[in-house]
Amino acid sequence: MRKMIAASVLALLPIGALAADAPPEWAYPAMPQGYVPPAEPEVAQRVTGSQKTYTPKEIGNQFAPPDWFPNQHPAQPAIVARGKAPEVNACSQCHLSSGSGHPESANIAGLPAAYIFEQLQEFKNGNRTSMLPGRSNNMVRFAKNMTDEEMKQAADYFSAIKPIVWNKVIETDTVGKSFVGEGNMRFISAGNDKEPIGKRIIEVPEDEHGAKKRDPHSPFVAYVPRGSIEAGSTLAKTGGNGKTIQCGVCHGPDFKGLGNVPPLAGRSPIYLYRQLNDIQHGTRKGNAIALMQPVVQKLTSDDMIALAAYMGSLTP
């Protein structure tokens, strides 16, 4: 069925022509060169509901990140809990023990194990990079230094975790001014200054301190332009009069995945935007992605914002 869909959409735009575009800064958050996070005292930190404590240094440990709620997930394989120093950080450092991750990484909870394994192979083989040069370097390095067995263990672990509602999508005309800080995460600036949202998705933590502590109970909010959710719903369900294909054909009627095709419902809006954009610009490749290229060919940035907003607003 998917091969028929790919064949039915004509004349891909030359990928090279698209690759010359600059990636939108808001979708590819990057900490400014020379940025130094505010120093925090090395005292024990807590999060609501956990009996555990970690110092800021322990929270930032790439090879033993915090596990605030060890009874709320399966036993962690070593590659998830500790990584493999010095080349492979613990998976839970960025994706959290819950798999929910942060907008600058990815929510991988509940993805098909075969799909997670496939993506690690794509990073390893150079098929999965980013429109922002260097953005995927860490994942490429990790994958190149993982064995197939370690990839399988990580894939099985995160696949077994039921995804939770992790992002709230709010339509708005204005949004608080923001900046990209530690961990390439976007934060709302101090004060009450607002700015037009324009044609952007601004995704920030509901609780800045909880996110910095890697609390798996500390979710995010994505601000999107007014009308985005309805526009995305129409495009996803109808294909937009031939602009694209109905998303449910491959991703399932409720957009919660179909076989090894990943779910879209409830995932981070800026993450979804990045993937559509990277596929359209040819920096994310591979056999499965070849089927997506004609699907995204005619999408505008506004279309991608709308689709990402709609999918992010759904229950995972």
PDB file of C-alpha atoms in Angstrom:
ATOM      1  CA  MET A   1       0.000   0.000   0.000  1.00  0.00           C
ATOM      2  CA  ARG A   2       2.741   2.456   0.952  1.00  0.00           C
ATOM      3  CA  LYS A   3       4.649   1.721  -2.253  1.00  0.00           C
ATOM      4  CA  MET A   4       1.543   2.556  -4.233  1.00  0.00           C
ATOM      5  CA  ILE A   5       1.204   5.815  -2.311  1.00  0.00           C
ATOM      6  CA  ALA A   6       4.801   6.777  -2.985  1.00  0.00           C
ATOM      7  CA  ALA A   7       4.463   5.980  -6.666  1.00  0.00           C
ATOM      8  CA  SER A   8       1.266   7.970  -7.006  1.00  0.00           C
ATOM      9  CA  VAL A   9       2.848  11.306  -6.116  1.00  0.00           C
ATOM     10  CA  LEU A  10       4.781  12.763  -9.026  1.00  0.00           C
ATOM     11  CA  ALA A  11       8.005  14.676  -9.581  1.00  0.00           C
ATOM     12  CA  LEU A  12      10.030  15.127  -6.422  1.00  0.00           C
ATOM     13  CA  LEU A  13      11.679  18.522  -6.176  1.00  0.00           C
ATOM     14  CA  PRO A  14      15.461  18.312  -6.446  1.00  0.00           C
ATOM     15  CA  ILE A  15      16.706  17.667  -2.950  1.00  0.00           C
ATOM     16  CA  GLY A  16      19.821  19.765  -3.534  1.00  0.00           C
ATOM     17  CA  ALA A  17      17.738  22.831  -4.249  1.00  0.00           C
ATOM     18  CA  LEU A  18      15.906  22.462  -0.967  1.00  0.00           C
ATOM     19  CA  ALA A  19      19.058  21.819   1.034  1.00  0.00           C
ATOM     20  CA  ALA A  20      20.277  25.367   0.472  1.00  0.00           C
ATOM     21  CA  ASP A  21      17.543  26.778   2.729  1.00  0.00           C
ATOM     22  CA  ALA A  22      18.466  27.822   6.259  1.00  0.00           C
ATOM     23  CA  PRO A  23      16.761  25.816   9.015  1.00  0.00           C
ATOM     24  CA  PRO A  24      14.318  27.819  11.159  1.00  0.00           C
ATOM     25  CA  GLU A  25      16.030  28.684  14.430  1.00  0.00           C
ATOM     26  CA  TRP A  26      12.919  28.094  16.523  1.00  0.00           C
ATOM     27  CA  ALA A  27      12.653  24.450  15.403  1.00  0.00           C
ATOM     28  CA  TYR A  28      16.348  23.633  15.865  1.00  0.00           C
ATOM     29  CA  PRO A  29      17.197  25.188  19.241  1.00  0.00           C
ATOM     30  CA  ALA A  30      20.933  25.581  19.761  1.00  0.00           C
ATOM     31  CA  MET A  31      22.647  27.085  22.763  1.00  0.00           C
ATOM     32  CA  PRO A  32      24.580  30.226  21.722  1.00  0.00           C
ATOM     33  CA  GLN A  33      28.336  29.857  21.475  1.00  0.00           C
ATOM     34  CA  GLY A  34      29.954  30.854  24.731  1.00  0.00           C
ATOM     35  CA  TYR A  35      26.746  30.542  26.745  1.00  0.00           C
ATOM     36  CA  VAL A  36      27.482  29.688  30.377  1.00  0.00           C
ATOM     37  CA  PRO A  37      24.519  28.440  32.436  1.00  0.00           C
ATOM     38  CA  PRO A  38      24.017  30.128  35.799  1.00  0.00           C
ATOM     39  CA  ALA A  39      25.954  28.324  38.513  1.00  0.00           C
ATOM     40  CA  GLU A  40      23.895  26.310  40.977  1.00  0.00           C
ATOM     41  CA  PRO A  41      25.028  25.419  44.508  1.00  0.00           C
ATOM     42  CA  GLU A  42      26.057  21.781  44.887  1.00  0.00           C
ATOM     43  CA  VAL A  43      23.277  20.893  47.281  1.00  0.00           C
ATOM     44  CA  ALA A  44      20.803  18.029  47.170  1.00  0.00           C
ATOM     45  CA  GLN A  45      17.864  18.604  44.822  1.00  0.00           C
ATOM     46  CA  ARG A  46      14.415  17.036  44.985  1.00  0.00           C
ATOM     47  CA  VAL A  47      11.392  16.699  42.719  1.00  0.00           C
ATOM     48  CA  THR A  48       7.793  16.321  43.818  1.00  0.00           C
ATOM     49  CA  GLY A  49       6.822  12.757  44.662  1.00  0.00           C
ATOM     50  CA  SER A  50      10.328  11.288  44.783  1.00  0.00           C
ATOM     51  CA  GLN A  51      12.309  10.315  47.863  1.00  0.00           C
ATOM     52  CA  LYS A  52      15.579  10.514  45.971  1.00  0.00           C
ATOM     53  CA  THR A  53      18.012  13.425  45.935  1.00  0.00           C
ATOM     54  CA  TYR A  54      20.690  14.444  43.454  1.00  0.00           C
ATOM     55  CA  THR A  55      23.130  17.341  43.330  1.00  0.00           C
ATOM     56  CA  PRO A  56      23.319  19.462  40.148  1.00  0.00           C
ATOM     57  CA  LYS A  57      26.565  17.661  39.260  1.00  0.00           C
ATOM     58  CA  GLU A  58      24.852  14.289  39.587  1.00  0.00           C
ATOM     59  CA  ILE A  59      21.872  15.493  37.552  1.00  0.00           C
ATOM     60  CA  GLY A  60      24.263  16.433  34.755  1.00  0.00           C
ATOM     61  CA  ASN A  61      26.198  13.154  34.845  1.00  0.00           C
ATOM     62  CA  GLN A  62      26.144  11.780  31.292  1.00  0.00           C
ATOM     63  CA  PHE A  63      26.888   8.252  32.479  1.00  0.00           C
ATOM     64  CA  ALA A  64      24.595   8.059  35.527  1.00  0.00           C
ATOM     65  CA  PRO A  65      21.731  10.540  35.075  1.00  0.00           C
ATOM     66  CA  PRO A  66      19.012  10.759  37.725  1.00  0.00           C
ATOM     67  CA  ASP A  67      16.375   8.083  38.021  1.00  0.00           C
ATOM     68  CA  TRP A  68      13.813   9.853  40.187  1.00  0.00           C
ATOM     69  CA  PHE A  69      11.154   7.141  40.033  1.00  0.00           C
ATOM     70  CA  PRO A  70      12.843   3.725  39.575  1.00  0.00           C
ATOM     71  CA  ASN A  71       9.618   1.871  40.392  1.00  0.00           C
ATOM     72  CA  GLN A  72       7.730   3.479  37.508  1.00  0.00           C
ATOM     73  CA  HIS A  73       9.548   1.798  34.634  1.00  0.00           C
ATOM     74  CA  PRO A  74      11.028  -1.592  33.706  1.00  0.00           C
ATOM     75  CA  ALA A  75      14.526  -2.528  34.816  1.00  0.00           C
ATOM     76  CA  GLN A  76      16.968  -0.426  32.836  1.00  0.00           C
ATOM     77  CA  PRO A  77      19.607  -2.111  30.674  1.00  0.00           C
ATOM     78  CA  ALA A  78      23.110  -0.806  31.326  1.00  0.00           C
ATOM     79  CA  ILE A  79      23.160   1.125  28.035  1.00  0.00           C
ATOM     80  CA  VAL A  80      20.038   3.047  29.101  1.00  0.00           C
ATOM     81  CA  ALA A  81      21.061   3.684  32.706  1.00  0.00           C
ATOM     82  CA  ARG A  82      24.807   4.278  32.320  1.00  0.00           C
ATOM     83  CA  GLY A  83      25.732   4.280  28.659  1.00  0.00           C
ATOM     84  CA  LYS A  84      29.220   3.141  27.720  1.00  0.00           C
ATOM     85  CA  ALA A  85      31.906   5.661  28.624  1.00  0.00           C
ATOM     86  CA  PRO A  86      33.491   7.543  27.037  1.00  0.00           C
ATOM     87  CA  GLU A  87      31.657   7.375  23.689  1.00  0.00           C
ATOM     88  CA  VAL A  88      28.028   6.513  24.513  1.00  0.00           C
ATOM     89  CA  ASN A  89      26.044   8.615  26.965  1.00  0.00           C
ATOM     90  CA  ALA A  90      23.268   6.955  28.945  1.00  0.00           C
ATOM     91  CA  CYS A  91      20.118   6.948  26.821  1.00  0.00           C
ATOM     92  CA  SER A  92      18.166   8.220  29.829  1.00  0.00           C
ATOM     93  CA  GLN A  93      20.217  11.400  30.003  1.00  0.00           C
ATOM     94  CA  CYS A  94      18.346  12.955  27.076  1.00  0.00           C
ATOM     95  CA  HIS A  95      15.329  10.680  26.679  1.00  0.00           C
ATOM     96  CA  LEU A  96      14.749  10.362  30.454  1.00  0.00           C
ATOM     97  CA  SER A  97      14.028   7.090  32.215  1.00  0.00           C
ATOM     98  CA  SER A  98      10.430   7.458  30.985  1.00  0.00           C
ATOM     99  CA  GLY A  99      11.397   7.839  27.325  1.00  0.00           C
ATOM    100  CA  SER A 100       9.412  11.096  27.157  1.00  0.00           C
ATOM    101  CA  GLY A 101      12.518  13.148  26.434  1.00  0.00           C
ATOM    102  CA  HIS A 102      12.656  16.882  25.832  1.00  0.00           C
ATOM    103  CA  PRO A 103      11.729  18.891  22.712  1.00  0.00           C
ATOM    104  CA  GLU A 104      15.380  19.196  21.692  1.00  0.00           C
ATOM    105  CA  SER A 105      15.727  15.391  21.692  1.00  0.00           C
ATOM    106  CA  ALA A 106      12.776  13.049  21.110  1.00  0.00           C
ATOM    107  CA  ASN A 107       9.922  11.298  22.865  1.00  0.00           C
ATOM    108  CA  ILE A 108      10.599   7.617  22.185  1.00  0.00           C
ATOM    109  CA  ALA A 109       8.303   6.032  24.787  1.00  0.00           C
ATOM    110  CA  GLY A 110       6.142   3.332  23.250  1.00  0.00           C
ATOM    111  CA  LEU A 111       7.647   3.477  19.766  1.00  0.00           C
ATOM    112  CA  PRO A 112       7.848   0.075  18.045  1.00  0.00           C
ATOM    113  CA  ALA A 113      11.051  -1.669  19.117  1.00  0.00           C
ATOM    114  CA  ALA A 114      11.884  -2.531  15.508  1.00  0.00           C
ATOM    115  CA  TYR A 115      11.497   1.142  14.559  1.00  0.00           C
ATOM    116  CA  ILE A 116      13.813   2.334  17.357  1.00  0.00           C
ATOM    117  CA  PHE A 117      16.404  -0.265  16.341  1.00  0.00           C
ATOM    118  CA  GLU A 118      16.077   0.794  12.701  1.00  0.00           C
ATOM    119  CA  GLN A 119      16.629   4.447  13.578  1.00  0.00           C
ATOM    120  CA  LEU A 120      19.760   3.663  15.568  1.00  0.00           C
ATOM    121  CA  GLN A 121      21.043   1.820  12.503  1.00  0.00           C
ATOM    122  CA  GLU A 122      20.176   4.836  10.332  1.00  0.00           C
ATOM    123  CA  PHE A 123      22.184   7.122  12.635  1.00  0.00           C
ATOM    124  CA  LYS A 124      25.063   4.647  12.505  1.00  0.00           C
ATOM    125  CA  ASN A 125      24.982   4.404   8.707  1.00  0.00           C
ATOM    126  CA  GLY A 126      24.769   8.163   8.130  1.00  0.00           C
ATOM    127  CA  ASN A 127      21.203   8.148   6.810  1.00  0.00           C
ATOM    128  CA  ARG A 128      19.792  10.190   9.665  1.00  0.00           C
ATOM    129  CA  THR A 129      21.317  13.632  10.015  1.00  0.00           C
ATOM    130  CA  SER A 130      19.805  17.078  10.462  1.00  0.00           C
ATOM    131  CA  MET A 131      19.195  20.170   8.382  1.00  0.00           C
ATOM    132  CA  LEU A 132      21.178  22.006  11.083  1.00  0.00           C
ATOM    133  CA  PRO A 133      24.785  20.879  10.555  1.00  0.00           C
ATOM    134  CA  GLY A 134      26.179  19.011  13.533  1.00  0.00           C
ATOM    135  CA  ARG A 135      22.870  18.638  15.338  1.00  0.00           C
ATOM    136  CA  SER A 136      22.858  14.837  15.013  1.00  0.00           C
ATOM    137  CA  ASN A 137      26.549  14.363  15.796  1.00  0.00           C
ATOM    138  CA  ASN A 138      25.963  12.963  19.280  1.00  0.00           C
ATOM    139  CA  MET A 139      23.436  10.357  18.155  1.00  0.00           C
ATOM    140  CA  VAL A 140      25.659   9.367  15.239  1.00  0.00           C
ATOM    141  CA  ARG A 141      28.602   8.899  17.615  1.00  0.00           C
ATOM    142  CA  PHE A 142      26.545   6.943  20.116  1.00  0.00           C
ATOM    143  CA  ALA A 143      25.121   4.631  17.452  1.00  0.00           C
ATOM    144  CA  LYS A 144      28.522   3.986  15.890  1.00  0.00           C
ATOM    145  CA  ASN A 145      29.791   2.811  19.280  1.00  0.00           C
ATOM    146  CA  MET A 146      26.810   0.631  20.225  1.00  0.00           C
ATOM    147  CA  THR A 147      26.552  -3.062  19.464  1.00  0.00           C
ATOM    148  CA  ASP A 148      23.427  -4.453  17.828  1.00  0.00           C
ATOM    149  CA  GLU A 149      22.593  -6.152  21.126  1.00  0.00           C
ATOM    150  CA  GLU A 150      22.804  -2.841  23.013  1.00  0.00           C
ATOM    151  CA  MET A 151      20.582  -1.223  20.401  1.00  0.00           C
ATOM    152  CA  LYS A 152      18.063  -4.029  20.815  1.00  0.00           C
ATOM    153  CA  GLN A 153      18.106  -3.718  24.603  1.00  0.00           C
ATOM    154  CA  ALA A 154      17.489   0.038  24.443  1.00  0.00           C
ATOM    155  CA  ALA A 155      14.762  -0.411  21.825  1.00  0.00           C
ATOM    156  CA  ASP A 156      12.973  -3.081  23.854  1.00  0.00           C
ATOM    157  CA  TYR A 157      13.161  -0.975  27.022  1.00  0.00           C
ATOM    158  CA  PHE A 158      11.685   2.225  25.605  1.00  0.00           C
ATOM    159  CA  SER A 159       9.143   0.370  23.478  1.00  0.00           C
ATOM    160  CA  ALA A 160       7.732  -1.287  26.607  1.00  0.00           C
ATOM    161  CA  ILE A 161       6.927   2.058  28.276  1.00  0.00           C
ATOM    162  CA  LYS A 162       3.438   3.434  27.767  1.00  0.00           C
ATOM    163  CA  PRO A 163       3.616   7.038  26.518  1.00  0.00           C
ATOM    164  CA  ILE A 164       1.951   9.712  28.637  1.00  0.00           C
ATOM    165  CA  VAL A 165       0.508  13.121  27.811  1.00  0.00           C
ATOM    166  CA  TRP A 166       3.752  15.096  27.727  1.00  0.00           C
ATOM    167  CA  ASN A 167       2.946  18.302  25.871  1.00  0.00           C
ATOM    168  CA  LYS A 168       0.047  20.723  25.964  1.00  0.00           C
ATOM    169  CA  VAL A 169      -0.624  22.605  22.709  1.00  0.00           C
ATOM    170  CA  ILE A 170      -1.965  26.156  23.068  1.00  0.00           C
ATOM    171  CA  GLU A 171      -2.999  28.398  20.179  1.00  0.00           C
ATOM    172  CA  THR A 172      -2.044  32.045  20.639  1.00  0.00           C
ATOM    173  CA  ASP A 173      -1.204  35.300  18.877  1.00  0.00           C
ATOM    174  CA  THR A 174       1.575  36.267  21.274  1.00  0.00           C
ATOM    175  CA  VAL A 175       4.073  34.349  23.358  1.00  0.00           C
ATOM    176  CA  GLY A 176       6.563  35.245  26.064  1.00  0.00           C
ATOM    177  CA  LYS A 177      10.009  36.183  24.827  1.00  0.00           C
ATOM    178  CA  SER A 178      12.335  33.227  25.106  1.00  0.00           C
ATOM    179  CA  PHE A 179      15.941  32.109  24.826  1.00  0.00           C
ATOM    180  CA  VAL A 180      17.837  28.857  24.273  1.00  0.00           C
ATOM    181  CA  GLY A 181      19.844  27.847  27.320  1.00  0.00           C
ATOM    182  CA  GLU A 182      21.498  24.800  28.797  1.00  0.00           C
ATOM    183  CA  GLY A 183      20.964  21.520  27.018  1.00  0.00           C
ATOM    184  CA  ASN A 184      19.713  23.359  23.908  1.00  0.00           C
ATOM    185  CA  MET A 185      16.381  23.801  25.688  1.00  0.00           C
ATOM    186  CA  ARG A 186      14.209  26.864  25.139  1.00  0.00           C
ATOM    187  CA  PHE A 187      13.051  28.807  28.193  1.00  0.00           C
ATOM    188  CA  ILE A 188      10.733  31.773  28.676  1.00  0.00           C
ATOM    189  CA  SER A 189      12.745  34.888  29.554  1.00  0.00           C
ATOM    190  CA  ALA A 190      12.336  36.603  32.914  1.00  0.00           C
ATOM    191  CA  GLY A 191       9.688  39.298  33.039  1.00  0.00           C
ATOM    192  CA  ASN A 192       6.421  39.527  31.165  1.00  0.00           C
ATOM    193  CA  ASP A 193       7.609  40.712  27.759  1.00  0.00           C
ATOM    194  CA  LYS A 194       5.589  39.292  24.876  1.00  0.00           C
ATOM    195  CA  GLU A 195       6.163  39.055  21.144  1.00  0.00           C
ATOM    196  CA  PRO A 196       4.060  37.893  18.170  1.00  0.00           C
ATOM    197  CA  ILE A 197       4.282  34.161  17.699  1.00  0.00           C
ATOM    198  CA  GLY A 198       4.380  34.634  13.937  1.00  0.00           C
ATOM    199  CA  LYS A 199       4.854  31.418  12.019  1.00  0.00           C
ATOM    200  CA  ARG A 200       6.589  29.449  14.741  1.00  0.00           C
ATOM    201  CA  ILE A 201       6.128  26.792  17.373  1.00  0.00           C
ATOM    202  CA  ILE A 202       7.554  27.835  20.729  1.00  0.00           C
ATOM    203  CA  GLU A 203       7.923  24.802  22.977  1.00  0.00           C
ATOM    204  CA  VAL A 204       9.036  25.336  26.566  1.00  0.00           C
ATOM    205  CA  PRO A 205       8.856  23.498  29.901  1.00  0.00           C
ATOM    206  CA  GLU A 206       5.855  24.085  32.128  1.00  0.00           C
ATOM    207  CA  ASP A 207       8.300  24.059  35.044  1.00  0.00           C
ATOM    208  CA  GLU A 208      11.797  25.207  34.124  1.00  0.00           C
ATOM    209  CA  HIS A 209      13.332  23.811  37.299  1.00  0.00           C
ATOM    210  CA  GLY A 210      11.683  20.417  36.906  1.00  0.00           C
ATOM    211  CA  ALA A 211      12.888  20.110  33.322  1.00  0.00           C
ATOM    212  CA  LYS A 212      16.444  21.043  34.295  1.00  0.00           C
ATOM    213  CA  LYS A 213      16.356  18.324  36.948  1.00  0.00           C
ATOM    214  CA  ARG A 214      15.258  15.799  34.304  1.00  0.00           C
ATOM    215  CA  ASP A 215      12.044  15.113  36.169  1.00  0.00           C
ATOM    216  CA  PRO A 216       9.966  12.608  34.122  1.00  0.00           C
ATOM    217  CA  HIS A 217       6.818  14.207  35.584  1.00  0.00           C
ATOM    218  CA  SER A 218       7.672  17.705  34.300  1.00  0.00           C
ATOM    219  CA  PRO A 219       5.932  18.197  30.911  1.00  0.00           C
ATOM    220  CA  PHE A 220       6.048  20.864  28.206  1.00  0.00           C
ATOM    221  CA  VAL A 221       3.773  23.360  26.524  1.00  0.00           C
ATOM    222  CA  ALA A 222       3.876  24.168  22.813  1.00  0.00           C
ATOM    223  CA  TYR A 223       2.514  27.535  21.705  1.00  0.00           C
ATOM    224  CA  VAL A 224       1.309  27.543  18.105  1.00  0.00           C
ATOM    225  CA  PRO A 225      -0.368  30.093  15.795  1.00  0.00           C
ATOM    226  CA  ARG A 226      -4.145  30.359  15.991  1.00  0.00           C
ATOM    227  CA  GLY A 227      -5.950  28.008  13.642  1.00  0.00           C
ATOM    228  CA  SER A 228      -3.045  25.560  13.467  1.00  0.00           C
ATOM    229  CA  ILE A 229      -4.796  22.609  15.085  1.00  0.00           C
ATOM    230  CA  GLU A 230      -7.861  22.733  12.842  1.00  0.00           C
ATOM    231  CA  ALA A 231      -5.733  23.284   9.739  1.00  0.00           C
ATOM    232  CA  GLY A 232      -3.530  20.349  10.696  1.00  0.00           C
ATOM    233  CA  SER A 233      -6.535  18.130  11.348  1.00  0.00           C
ATOM    234  CA  THR A 234      -7.952  18.870   7.904  1.00  0.00           C
ATOM    235  CA  LEU A 235      -4.633  18.274   6.166  1.00  0.00           C
ATOM    236  CA  ALA A 236      -3.922  15.058   8.081  1.00  0.00           C
ATOM    237  CA  LYS A 237      -7.369  13.593   7.439  1.00  0.00           C
ATOM    238  CA  THR A 238      -7.929  14.676   3.828  1.00  0.00           C
ATOM    239  CA  GLY A 239      -4.502  15.154   2.293  1.00  0.00           C
ATOM    240  CA  GLY A 240      -5.388  18.740   1.373  1.00  0.00           C
ATOM    241  CA  ASN A 241      -6.817  18.109  -2.105  1.00  0.00           C
ATOM    242  CA  GLY A 242      -3.748  16.264  -3.306  1.00  0.00           C
ATOM    243  CA  LYS A 243      -1.099  18.315  -1.523  1.00  0.00           C
ATOM    244  CA  THR A 244      -0.125  15.250   0.486  1.00  0.00           C
ATOM    245  CA  ILE A 245      -1.483  11.859   1.573  1.00  0.00           C
ATOM    246  CA  GLN A 246      -3.848  11.160   4.455  1.00  0.00           C
ATOM    247  CA  CYS A 247      -1.525  10.505   7.396  1.00  0.00           C
ATOM    248  CA  GLY A 248      -3.686   7.685   8.746  1.00  0.00           C
ATOM    249  CA  VAL A 249      -3.025   5.464   5.734  1.00  0.00           C
ATOM    250  CA  CYS A 250       0.426   4.630   7.094  1.00  0.00           C
ATOM    251  CA  HIS A 251       0.368   5.920  10.683  1.00  0.00           C
ATOM    252  CA  GLY A 252      -2.975   4.357  11.608  1.00  0.00           C
ATOM    253  CA  PRO A 253      -6.508   5.782  11.683  1.00  0.00           C
ATOM    254  CA  ASP A 254      -5.898   7.352  15.109  1.00  0.00           C
ATOM    255  CA  PHE A 255      -2.281   8.282  14.249  1.00  0.00           C
ATOM    256  CA  LYS A 256      -0.994   5.933  16.961  1.00  0.00           C
ATOM    257  CA  GLY A 257       1.143   3.881  14.619  1.00  0.00           C
ATOM    258  CA  LEU A 258       0.607   0.864  12.407  1.00  0.00           C
ATOM    259  CA  GLY A 259       2.980  -2.068  12.594  1.00  0.00           C
ATOM    260  CA  ASN A 260       6.492  -0.634  12.571  1.00  0.00           C
ATOM    261  CA  VAL A 261       5.305   2.762  11.322  1.00  0.00           C
ATOM    262  CA  PRO A 262       5.707   5.144  14.277  1.00  0.00           C
ATOM    263  CA  PRO A 263       2.882   6.888  16.122  1.00  0.00           C
ATOM    264  CA  LEU A 264       2.489  10.646  15.719  1.00  0.00           C
ATOM    265  CA  ALA A 265      -0.257  11.373  18.262  1.00  0.00           C
ATOM    266  CA  GLY A 266       0.938  13.228  21.332  1.00  0.00           C
ATOM    267  CA  ARG A 267       4.548  13.674  20.204  1.00  0.00           C
ATOM    268  CA  SER A 268       6.499  16.929  20.549  1.00  0.00           C
ATOM    269  CA  PRO A 269       5.328  19.445  17.928  1.00  0.00           C
ATOM    270  CA  ILE A 270       8.764  20.916  17.205  1.00  0.00           C
ATOM    271  CA  TYR A 271      10.217  17.411  16.972  1.00  0.00           C
ATOM    272  CA  LEU A 272       7.554  16.461  14.422  1.00  0.00           C
ATOM    273  CA  TYR A 273       8.216  19.665  12.489  1.00  0.00           C
ATOM    274  CA  ARG A 274      11.955  18.923  12.408  1.00  0.00           C
ATOM    275  CA  GLN A 275      11.394  15.441  11.026  1.00  0.00           C
ATOM    276  CA  LEU A 276       9.090  16.650   8.246  1.00  0.00           C
ATOM    277  CA  ASN A 277      11.555  19.408   7.411  1.00  0.00           C
ATOM    278  CA  ASP A 278      14.609  17.134   7.477  1.00  0.00           C
ATOM    279  CA  ILE A 279      12.891  14.609   5.220  1.00  0.00           C
ATOM    280  CA  GLN A 280      11.827  17.325   2.786  1.00  0.00           C
ATOM    281  CA  HIS A 281      15.366  18.700   2.630  1.00  0.00           C
ATOM    282  CA  GLY A 282      17.008  15.297   2.196  1.00  0.00           C
ATOM    283  CA  THR A 283      19.006  15.185   5.422  1.00  0.00           C
ATOM    284  CA  ARG A 284      16.966  12.283   6.763  1.00  0.00           C
ATOM    285  CA  LYS A 285      17.141   9.339   4.385  1.00  0.00           C
ATOM    286  CA  GLY A 286      16.756   5.562   4.246  1.00  0.00           C
ATOM    287  CA  ASN A 287      14.445   2.998   2.672  1.00  0.00           C
ATOM    288  CA  ALA A 288      11.425   3.859   4.830  1.00  0.00           C
ATOM    289  CA  ILE A 289      12.026   7.586   4.432  1.00  0.00           C
ATOM    290  CA  ALA A 290      11.983   7.242   0.644  1.00  0.00           C
ATOM    291  CA  LEU A 291       8.250   6.617   1.014  1.00  0.00           C
ATOM    292  CA  MET A 292       7.859   9.855   2.967  1.00  0.00           C
ATOM    293  CA  GLN A 293       9.714  12.124   0.538  1.00  0.00           C
ATOM    294  CA  PRO A 294       6.865  12.483  -1.979  1.00  0.00           C
ATOM    295  CA  VAL A 295       4.425  12.855   0.926  1.00  0.00           C
ATOM    296  CA  VAL A 296       6.214  15.965   2.249  1.00  0.00           C
ATOM    297  CA  GLN A 297       7.325  17.367  -1.120  1.00  0.00           C
ATOM    298  CA  LYS A 298       4.575  19.978  -1.485  1.00  0.00           C
ATOM    299  CA  LEU A 299       4.195  20.913   2.173  1.00  0.00           C
ATOM    300  CA  THR A 300       4.924  24.501   3.165  1.00  0.00           C
ATOM    301  CA  SER A 301       6.389  25.450   6.528  1.00  0.00           C
ATOM    302  CA  ASP A 302       2.895  26.543   7.593  1.00  0.00           C
ATOM    303  CA  ASP A 303       1.563  23.095   6.652  1.00  0.00           C
ATOM    304  CA  MET A 304       4.233  21.422   8.760  1.00  0.00           C
ATOM    305  CA  ILE A 305       3.457  23.690  11.713  1.00  0.00           C
ATOM    306  CA  ALA A 306      -0.234  22.824  11.396  1.00  0.00           C
ATOM    307  CA  LEU A 307       0.369  19.068  11.148  1.00  0.00           C
ATOM    308  CA  ALA A 308       2.799  19.136  14.082  1.00  0.00           C
ATOM    309  CA  ALA A 309       0.399  21.191  16.206  1.00  0.00           C
ATOM    310  CA  TYR A 310      -2.522  18.876  15.473  1.00  0.00           C
ATOM    311  CA  MET A 311      -0.602  15.665  16.114  1.00  0.00           C
ATOM    312  CA  GLY A 312       0.928  17.089  19.281  1.00  0.00           C
ATOM    313  CA  SER A 313      -2.522  18.003  20.592  1.00  0.00           C
ATOM    314  CA  LEU A 314      -3.753  14.397  20.466  1.00  0.00           C
ATOM    315  CA  THR A 315      -3.640  11.839  23.258  1.00  0.00           C
ATOM    316  CA  PRO A 316      -0.735   9.426  22.673  1.00  0.00           C
TER     317      PRO A 316
END
